[in-house]
XYZ file of N, CA, C and O in Angstrom:
528
model
N 21.711 47.976 -6.405
C 22.965 47.237 -7.256
C 22.865 45.770 -6.976
O 22.588 45.044 -6.163
N 22.843 45.454 -8.487
C 22.620 43.737 -8.332
C 23.467 43.018 -9.127
O 24.897 43.464 -9.574
N 23.697 41.907 -8.767
C 25.009 40.899 -9.275
C 24.594 39.953 -9.504
O 23.728 38.988 -8.964
N 25.413 39.125 -10.793
C 24.728 37.800 -11.048
C 25.838 36.780 -11.068
O 26.963 36.938 -10.777
N 25.412 35.855 -10.425
C 26.321 35.039 -10.294
C 25.956 33.355 -10.616
O 24.652 33.548 -10.728
N 27.210 32.930 -11.312
C 27.288 31.335 -11.659
C 27.837 30.188 -10.390
O 28.202 30.613 -9.745
N 26.286 29.365 -9.986
C 25.646 28.307 -9.321
C 26.022 27.166 -10.045
O 24.844 26.972 -10.723
N 25.805 26.097 -9.628
C 26.486 25.171 -10.513
C 24.495 24.520 -9.536
O 24.072 24.816 -8.742
N 23.901 23.786 -10.828
C 21.857 23.505 -11.128
C 22.018 23.078 -9.290
O 20.722 23.167 -8.722
N 23.378 22.762 -8.982
C 22.776 21.200 -8.150
C 22.939 22.092 -6.853
O 21.373 22.285 -6.033
N 23.631 23.365 -6.684
C 22.946 24.364 -5.517
C 22.433 24.977 -5.344
O 21.288 25.914 -4.473
N 21.950 25.953 -7.285
C 21.118 26.693 -7.313
C 19.633 26.514 -6.613
O 18.718 27.164 -6.009
N 19.759 25.305 -7.082
C 18.286 25.353 -6.876
C 17.636 24.631 -5.553
O 16.314 24.819 -4.365
N 18.728 24.665 -4.821
C 18.398 24.024 -2.784
C 18.333 25.489 -2.803
O 18.243 26.128 -1.848
N 18.907 27.218 -3.156
C 18.262 27.025 -3.091
C 17.376 28.647 -2.748
O 16.421 28.970 -1.756
N 16.178 27.669 -4.139
C 14.775 28.618 -3.979
C 14.151 27.395 -3.049
O 12.563 27.130 -2.958
N 14.518 26.225 -3.027
C 13.738 24.507 -1.933
C 13.897 25.436 -0.561
O 13.092 24.728 0.159
N 15.002 26.285 -0.022
C 14.842 26.369 0.685
C 15.980 25.438 1.980
O 16.493 26.303 3.465
N 16.957 24.773 1.381
C 17.067 23.973 1.620
C 18.838 24.722 2.128
O 19.516 24.715 2.869
N 19.264 25.423 1.421
C 20.801 26.941 1.072
C 19.981 27.679 1.422
O 20.050 28.415 0.596
N 20.428 28.590 2.199
C 20.761 29.893 3.312
C 21.488 30.154 3.400
O 21.829 31.149 3.186
N 22.607 30.131 2.514
C 24.120 30.838 1.946
C 24.805 30.325 1.030
O 25.056 29.001 0.557
N 25.328 31.335 0.573
C 26.155 31.449 -1.012
C 27.581 31.324 -0.773
O 27.805 32.630 0.005
N 28.087 30.101 -1.319
C 30.289 30.617 -0.503
C 31.085 31.003 -2.054
O 30.186 30.067 -2.869
N 31.881 32.281 -1.331
C 32.472 32.653 -2.531
C 33.807 32.621 -3.077
O 34.512 32.721 -0.907
N 34.777 32.555 -3.208
C 36.505 32.293 -2.821
C 36.600 34.235 -2.624
O 37.606 34.799 -1.689
N 36.160 34.702 -3.233
C 35.888 35.819 -4.401
C 34.646 36.233 -4.049
O 33.448 36.105 -4.426
N 34.228 37.411 -3.071
C 32.705 38.644 -2.972
C 33.507 39.277 -3.830
O 34.592 40.867 -3.670
N 32.351 40.796 -4.068
C 32.225 41.871 -4.996
C 32.429 43.365 -3.831
O 32.642 42.888 -2.918
N 33.163 44.042 -4.870
C 34.197 45.084 -3.600
C 32.823 46.091 -3.668
O 32.695 46.770 -2.928
N 31.930 45.863 -4.086
C 30.779 47.320 -3.986
C 30.053 46.583 -3.144
O 28.555 45.720 -2.625
N 29.448 47.516 -1.679
C 28.419 46.892 -1.092
C 27.472 48.059 -1.249
O 26.604 47.441 -0.199
N 27.366 48.129 -2.838
C 26.055 49.242 -2.985
C 25.436 47.395 -3.303
O 23.901 47.433 -3.235
N 26.163 46.303 -3.250
C 24.648 45.113 -4.369
C 24.131 45.038 -3.051
O 24.330 44.206 -2.156
N 22.639 44.720 -3.322
C 21.606 43.750 -2.217
C 20.554 42.599 -2.504
O 19.976 42.414 -2.429
N 21.188 42.277 -4.310
C 20.428 41.682 -5.213
C 21.291 40.669 -5.900
O 22.503 41.382 -6.702
N 21.143 39.358 -5.322
C 22.010 37.948 -5.874
C 20.474 38.065 -6.778
O 19.987 37.778 -6.353
N 21.316 37.782 -8.343
C 20.750 37.324 -9.317
C 21.103 35.692 -9.694
O 22.865 35.917 -10.180
N 20.546 34.308 -10.086
C 21.051 33.450 -10.209
C 21.283 33.119 -11.188
O 20.285 32.225 -11.849
N 22.241 32.380 -11.718
C 22.199 31.735 -12.569
C 22.973 30.047 -12.892
O 24.179 30.223 -12.102
N 21.819 29.141 -12.796
C 22.279 27.847 -12.623
C 23.336 27.761 -14.262
O 22.655 27.599 -14.819
N 24.317 27.409 -13.998
C 25.216 26.872 -14.934
C 24.939 25.464 -15.412
O 23.886 24.651 -15.516
N 25.683 25.449 -15.635
C 25.803 23.971 -16.929
C 25.184 22.890 -16.666
O 25.549 22.627 -15.230
N 24.191 21.841 -16.657
C 23.495 21.589 -18.184
C 22.261 22.625 -18.150
O 21.582 22.554 -18.971
N 22.048 23.323 -17.355
C 20.699 23.851 -17.016
C 20.702 25.433 -17.953
O 20.070 25.371 -18.962
N 21.618 26.150 -17.402
C 21.774 27.357 -18.650
C 20.947 28.479 -18.373
O 20.524 28.698 -19.532
N 20.631 28.853 -17.550
C 19.580 29.474 -16.907
C 19.768 29.645 -16.219
O 20.021 30.265 -15.150
N 18.635 32.066 -16.469
C 18.495 32.155 -14.695
C 18.046 32.394 -14.639
O 15.811 32.077 -14.931
N 17.757 31.917 -12.956
C 16.433 31.023 -12.707
C 15.574 31.856 -11.391
O 14.474 31.465 -10.688
N 16.363 32.729 -10.683
C 16.190 33.370 -9.374
C 16.208 34.500 -9.088
O 18.068 34.400 -9.719
N 16.299 35.104 -7.795
C 17.562 35.999 -7.389
C 16.911 35.573 -5.429
O 15.503 35.334 -5.989
N 17.471 36.762 -5.359
C 17.521 36.586 -4.112
C 18.179 37.781 -3.061
O 19.274 38.535 -4.229
N 17.387 38.212 -1.883
C 17.947 39.534 -2.082
C 19.754 39.431 -0.479
O 19.579 37.779 0.197
N 20.245 39.906 0.247
C 21.368 39.755 1.075
C 20.839 39.747 1.982
O 20.724 41.234 2.507
N 21.138 38.873 2.726
C 20.927 39.630 4.223
C 21.908 40.106 4.528
O 22.051 40.964 5.594
N 23.164 39.606 4.088
C 24.615 40.210 4.968
C 25.766 39.072 4.626
O 25.043 37.954 3.653
N 26.848 39.560 4.839
C 28.125 38.733 3.765
C 29.218 38.909 4.878
O 29.568 40.482 5.998
N 29.189 37.085 5.204
C 30.633 37.394 6.915
C 31.300 36.764 5.836
O 31.837 35.680 4.666
N 32.645 37.752 6.059
C 34.235 36.768 5.351
C 35.003 36.297 7.308
O 35.254 37.867 7.564
N 34.850 35.614 6.937
C 35.979 34.662 7.922
C 37.622 33.810 7.686
O 36.575 32.957 6.485
N 37.775 33.258 8.493
C 38.130 32.491 8.279
C 37.278 31.300 8.458
O 36.478 30.501 7.795
N 38.191 30.481 6.963
C 36.770 28.750 6.663
C 36.183 27.862 7.898
O 34.535 27.987 8.514
N 37.341 28.354 9.374
C 37.010 27.406 10.319
C 35.504 27.933 10.674
O 34.582 27.391 11.174
N 36.013 29.164 11.078
C 34.750 30.272 11.313
C 33.631 29.457 10.452
O 32.263 30.268 11.205
N 33.257 30.381 9.756
C 32.934 30.314 8.516
C 31.416 29.379 8.357
O 30.638 28.850 8.576
N 32.442 27.588 8.875
C 31.917 26.115 8.668
C 30.925 25.848 8.994
O 29.597 26.382 9.688
N 31.602 26.740 11.224
C 30.885 26.400 12.179
C 28.733 27.617 11.806
O 28.712 27.286 12.755
N 29.890 29.308 11.346
C 28.033 29.367 11.857
C 27.429 29.094 9.875
O 26.080 29.438 10.741
N 27.416 28.670 9.207
C 27.112 28.058 8.416
C 27.021 27.321 8.414
O 25.632 26.395 7.571
N 27.335 26.207 8.818
C 27.046 25.038 8.369
C 25.325 23.771 8.096
O 25.160 23.352 7.527
N 24.608 24.636 9.736
C 23.246 24.067 9.582
C 22.336 24.232 8.721
O 21.407 23.202 7.760
N 22.841 25.304 7.726
C 22.264 25.547 6.453
C 23.347 26.181 5.299
O 22.838 27.130 4.405
N 23.959 25.168 5.338
C 25.168 25.434 3.906
C 24.369 24.449 2.922
O 25.072 25.452 1.690
N 24.069 24.141 2.650
C 23.098 23.337 1.890
C 24.457 23.024 1.082
O 24.272 22.191 0.184
N 25.998 22.596 1.295
C 26.500 21.441 0.273
C 27.016 20.469 2.240
O 27.217 21.001 3.337
N 28.159 20.029 1.493
C 28.901 18.924 2.824
C 30.136 19.932 2.801
O 30.652 20.497 2.943
N 30.386 19.041 4.613
C 32.125 20.043 5.476
C 32.575 20.054 4.050
O 33.937 20.707 3.970
N 33.416 18.385 3.772
C 34.260 17.912 2.757
C 34.323 18.743 1.843
O 35.517 19.134 1.325
N 33.004 19.132 0.939
C 32.983 19.354 -0.270
C 33.317 21.245 -0.299
O 34.302 21.515 -0.773
N 32.994 21.500 1.367
C 33.439 23.077 2.293
C 35.084 23.281 1.533
O 35.490 24.597 1.783
N 35.518 22.549 2.771
C 37.106 22.884 3.345
C 37.695 21.935 1.895
O 38.914 23.132 1.180
N 36.864 21.325 1.071
C 37.727 21.509 -0.468
C 37.919 22.665 -1.266
O 39.436 23.163 -1.999
N 37.181 22.673 -1.050
C 36.646 24.499 -1.967
C 37.707 26.032 -1.353
O 38.085 26.490 -2.531
N 37.242 25.898 -0.476
C 38.652 26.687 -0.116
C 39.633 26.271 0.372
O 40.970 26.904 1.308
N 40.383 25.571 0.150
C 41.675 24.051 0.116
C 42.516 26.601 0.001
O 42.352 26.366 -0.734
N 43.357 26.214 0.929
C 44.654 27.000 0.605
C 44.231 28.991 0.887
O 44.522 29.511 0.496
N 43.286 28.638 0.834
C 42.434 30.000 1.714
C 42.242 30.616 2.691
O 42.160 29.727 4.320
N 42.690 31.463 2.775
C 42.816 32.289 4.556
C 40.951 32.914 4.565
O 41.878 33.254 5.663
N 40.356 33.553 3.801
C 39.555 34.040 4.064
C 37.961 33.404 3.679
O 38.394 32.655 1.570
N 36.713 32.630 3.806
C 35.654 32.656 3.122
C 35.142 34.163 3.623
O 34.414 34.061 4.415
N 33.530 33.455 2.418
C 32.719 34.512 2.003
C 31.906 33.727 2.315
O 31.457 32.862 1.725
N 30.310 34.027 2.730
C 29.000 33.606 3.278
C 28.005 35.042 2.895
O 28.566 35.505 3.437
N 27.555 34.689 2.152
C 26.189 35.417 1.528
C 24.571 35.073 2.313
O 25.052 33.859 1.811
N 24.186 35.474 2.601
C 23.752 34.850 4.004
C 21.850 35.097 3.064
O 21.279 36.710 3.049
N 21.616 34.469 2.719
C 20.130 34.192 1.118
C 19.354 35.166 2.448
O 18.553 34.240 3.086
N 17.984 35.740 1.564
C 16.905 36.085 2.676
C 15.574 36.397 1.529
O 16.049 36.964 0.322
N 14.424 35.956 1.283
C 13.797 36.548 0.136
C 14.111 36.193 -1.272
O 14.082 36.898 -2.203
N 13.460 35.408 -1.632
C 14.274 34.075 -2.791
C 12.856 34.079 -3.637
O 11.757 34.435 -2.963
N 13.000 34.640 -5.085
C 11.930 34.767 -6.159
C 12.314 33.730 -7.085
O 13.490 33.755 -7.269
N 12.025 32.659 -6.924
C 11.955 31.686 -7.908
C 11.732 31.840 -9.218
O 10.019 32.358 -9.301
N 12.532 31.929 -10.229
C 10.983 32.206 -11.892
C 10.115 31.999 -12.260
O 10.700 30.683 -12.376
N 9.111 31.654 -12.487
C 8.303 30.882 -13.401
C 8.693 31.018 -14.726
O 8.544 29.284 -14.633
N 9.208 31.951 -15.216
C 9.918 31.148 -16.203
C 11.190 31.669 -16.294
O 11.573 32.540 -16.904
N 12.502 30.158 -16.905
C 14.157 31.378 -16.120
C 14.193 32.165 -17.870
O 13.290 32.084 -18.311
N 15.054 32.809 -17.001
C 15.968 33.575 -18.392
C 17.053 32.923 -19.001
O 17.687 32.749 -18.873
N 17.626 34.062 -20.134
C 18.657 33.594 -20.728
C 19.217 34.756 -20.573
O 19.556 36.375 -20.860
N 20.552 34.257 -19.909
C 21.908 34.764 -19.705
C 22.380 35.837 -20.508
O 22.801 37.205 -20.718
N 22.247 35.197 -22.065
C 22.652 36.470 -23.308
C 21.403 37.088 -23.762
O 21.537 38.943 -23.732
N 20.123 36.443 -23.541
C 19.207 37.591 -24.442
C 18.925 38.625 -23.855
O 17.809 39.637 -24.404
N 18.099 38.555 -21.665
C 17.473 38.760 -21.439
C 18.380 39.977 -20.412
O 18.217 40.926 -20.369
N 20.067 39.462 -20.551
C 21.029 40.581 -19.603
C 22.241 40.762 -20.981
O 23.153 41.148 -19.972
N 22.398 39.699 -21.920
C 23.608 40.603 -23.003
C 24.819 40.208 -21.933
O 25.601 41.486 -22.391
N 25.360 39.618 -20.926
C 25.888 38.548 -21.235
C 26.326 37.554 -21.392
O 25.419 36.363 -21.351
N 28.018 37.100 -20.436
C 28.282 35.735 -21.000
C 28.277 35.138 -19.246
O 28.432 35.625 -17.978
N 28.191 33.747 -19.095
C 28.328 32.959 -17.764
C 29.833 33.897 -17.060
O 30.981 33.128 -17.379
N 29.436 34.483 -16.419
C 31.046 34.899 -15.846
C 31.511 33.758 -14.746
O 31.190 32.524 -14.418
N 32.495 33.903 -15.096
C 33.954 33.285 -13.587
C 33.905 33.052 -12.724
O 32.784 32.370 -11.573
N 33.282 34.360 -12.037
C 32.994 34.723 -11.162
C 31.929 35.340 -10.409
O 30.762 34.756 -9.852
N 31.739 36.763 -10.981
C 30.531 37.215 -11.123
C 30.379 38.138 -12.085
O 31.416 38.884 -12.456
N 29.062 38.648 -11.539
C 28.967 40.315 -13.172
C 27.907 40.868 -12.443
O 26.979 40.486 -11.715
N 28.244 42.747 -12.353
C 27.600 43.815 -11.799
C 25.752 44.133 -12.788
O 26.929 43.719 -14.449
N 25.654 43.752 -12.312
C 24.113 44.393 -13.392
C 23.746 46.443 -12.702
O 23.249 45.787 -11.348
N 23.893 47.260 -13.426
C 23.232 48.260 -13.294
C 22.493 48.656 -14.210
O 21.815 48.232 -15.062
N 21.304 49.628 -13.356
C 20.093 49.292 -13.516
C 19.131 48.796 -14.678
O 18.278 48.060 -14.241
N 19.352 48.921 -16.431
C 18.326 48.200 -16.881
C 19.866 47.297 -16.944
O 20.597 46.706 -17.379
N 18.927 45.388 -18.034
C 19.050 44.548 -17.462
C 21.076 44.038 -18.448
O 21.843 43.747 -17.788
N 20.643 45.586 -20.132
C 21.587 44.952 -20.672
C 22.808 45.739 -20.175
O 24.056 45.423 -20.575
N 22.554 46.843 -18.893
C 24.010 47.103 -18.140
C 24.525 46.632 -17.164
O 24.534 46.360 -16.895
N 26.472 46.185 -17.574
C 26.479 45.384 -16.436
C 28.368 45.855 -17.010
O 28.688 46.515 -17.842
N 29.140 45.241 -15.996
C 30.339 45.120 -15.737
C 30.827 43.890 -14.935
O 30.885 43.542 -14.252
N 31.360 42.824 -15.899
C 32.229 41.457 -15.703
C 33.456 41.732 -14.974
O 33.976 42.817 -15.234
N 33.453 40.895 -13.751
C 34.458 40.655 -12.577
C 35.057 39.241 -13.256
O 34.142 38.751 -13.307
């Protein structure tokens, strides 16, 4: 199963240049069968630019997650702690096997979804989805 994540362009592109090896989330998907993340670079890019396989997902307190991921976080420590302020649990998706699309895709035309606040499940065909 695949999930589509909205990611700010500056961080989305870091995933594909290899400087960001973890994607951080306040809320993680519940379905354990998700194996692939489709990356939607949010405004101003507004395109699906690639995908990656999930190596692992870590869910711990923010301090523990930062210590585990800081060398390959692709973000600053200050940004990390502001993002997870008032959160007891932080989630880090470990990225492997990235594929940057030669030609970016349209979230509406190619996936028939709107940009999700958090994530959207993509099932079977590109057109079938469940938004969360």
